[in-house]
Every structure is written in C-alpha cells, then in structure tokens.
Amino acid sequence: MFPSTSRDSGREPWADDPPPGPSGPARGYLPAPRTGPAEEEGERRERKGPRRLRKGGPGRRPDDEPGEAPEEEVPPVEFRRPLALTVAGFAALLGVGLVLGAQTSGPGHRLPFAIIIFGVQLLFVLAWTMAMRPPALLVVALVSVGAAVIADVAAVRSDVAGLAPLGYAAAAGLLLGVLGQLVRRVDRARVTESLGGTLLIVVGVVAFGTLIVLSRIPKGTQAITLCLTAAGVALLVARLTDAIAPWPRLAPQVPRGAAGVVAGAMLGTLTSAVLGSYLVGFTPTSAALVGVVAAATAVLADLAVGYAEAGRLMAGEPPTMWVARHMQGPLGGFALAAPAAYAMCVLFL
C-alpha cells in the first residue's frame, strides 16, 4: 500500500527549485528551444544593436536628440570715418546756429529767433519722416509742420510764457496725424505700429518751441547758450571720437563706441562749467549741473537713433535717404536737450 500523501508534503519548497507541473522537460530529454513571442520581445528589449534602415529615411532611436541648428552670425557694420566727421560738422553748425539765434532774441524781438527755430523744425520733419517712413507720410509731415507753426506762434504771442500752448499743439498734431492714417484703408492696418513714430515726430518738432518760451523768462537766454553749447560740444566730441578711436564697440550693428559717448558727455559738462564762470546769474557749479543734463540727453538721444536705425535694417526694411538718416541723430539730440534745458532752468535756477 502506498501512502496517500507524499513524504515532502509538509516541507516548504526552496526558491531555486523548478516549479512543478508539465512545463518542465521530461527526464532524459533536452529542453526544446523556445521561439514564442515572449522570448522575441525579451531579446528585442535587451538587445541594442545598430540602427536599422527604414524606408523613406535613416533609422533613429527614441533617445536620440535632434541637433541644434547653428546660429547665423551677423557681420559687424564697419566704421566710416568720413561719415562720422560729416555728422560731427553738422552737429557743430546746428549748435552754433541755435546759440547765435538765441542772442538775437530780446523783449519785443522774438521773431528772428522763431524763424531760426522754424527752419530747424523743418529739417527735423524732413529727416525723421524720411528715416522712419510712417504710413501716410505726406499727411504726417504736413501735420507736423502745422503743429510747429502753431507752437511757435503760441510761444511768441502768448501772454504768459509757459508750456501749456505747446502741449495743446502737440496733442492736436498727434490726433490729426493718427486720423489722417485711419482715413486711408491702405495705411489703416499699420496705424498701431506707426503711432510711436508719429508721436516722436510731432513731439520732437514741438520740443524746439520750448527754446522760444525759455528766451522769455529771466536767465533764459543764458540758459539756452549754456545748454545748447554743452549739447553741441558733446555731440561734436562723440562723433570725432568715433572717427578716431571707436572703441569699445557698443553693438556689432551700431557703428558707435562707448569712449565717444562718455568723452562727449564729460567735455560738454566741462564746457558748461567754464561758461558758467562768465555768464551772469550762473556759477561753475550750477552751470555744470545744467550742462551735464543737456550733454547727457543729447548724446544718449543720438545713440538711440543709431540703435533704432540698426533695428529697422535688421527687420528687413529698405534703407532710406542717406542724408536724412544721418541728420536724424544730431537733430534728435538738440530736440531732447531743449526741454531738458527748460526744466533745469525753471526747477533749479
């Protein structure tokens, strides 16, 4: 009689023992090779061989990262010494004309100075409209000239010397310029992007009118002489330094050097301090304080114009009139120095 239970029934099997059942091979026979899908998937999971070519392109693995495209290097713009000397001469002539025009101004004789200012405003409108080319260019130019005439007449004929009439003229000019662009269907799509350009042109034109207002207050003519001389010297020195030693370069696309900007602001301040010891109502300290603001604003405005021109060229816009593009910097520098001179004279003197 065989027992009904095995002798090993109460013993726990070892972990290494093969599992019981018909899956194990019979004694005396070699195990048959397994060719099922499980083994193929396991081998395929363990195997990492060379890439397989596919139809329509080279093979790739999932862990392959796409390579980064090399960045295109933009060649730097070369420095042109004759151009820098020409712009420096134009800045010097513009500063001398404005300073001498301020000396012709007196009580009851504002018209000669207003005529000189209007001529500079016409140059500003020509240069900035041709350089920026806003939509409805002719409309913006005519509106800017009209705003300049209104600002100059208000600065000469107003009972109280103040900036309120000039602010009204600038607001009216900006409104008319935007409306003129909205009327034409072709220019209506670009009116949003051209709003900044129209604002710069109208406000820059009206800013020259602050010199007429400044000539009507005490110490105004001396402040005009001081500030415009500092701004003219700063622009002249900055451009001459760029022609001689244009380093360190500020940007590859802008042909300007940091040495010219710093040297122009410093020498402009020094010139104003020297003039302050000869002008009535000023000391070297107060003159240097007023001059550093005028010189710094002039050279920074000139530099900003260069960056704006480089941005337009990089955006793919065609270059505009050569003369207008290079008149833009000095004109913008003096346009920004004029309200700075008025603010320093009214607030600190």
PDB file of C-alpha atoms in Angstrom, residues 13-19:
ATOM      1  CA  PRO A  13       9.903  24.297  -1.406  1.00  0.00           C
ATOM      2  CA  TRP A  14      13.200  26.123  -1.940  1.00  0.00           C
ATOM      3  CA  ALA A  15      13.242  29.254  -4.061  1.00  0.00           C
ATOM      4  CA  ASP A  16      15.662  27.681  -6.534  1.00  0.00           C
ATOM      5  CA  ASP A  17      13.590  24.537  -7.145  1.00  0.00           C
ATOM      6  CA  PRO A  18      11.871  24.388 -10.537  1.00  0.00           C
ATOM      7  CA  PRO A  19       8.095  24.840 -10.342  1.00  0.00           C
TER       8      PRO A  19
END
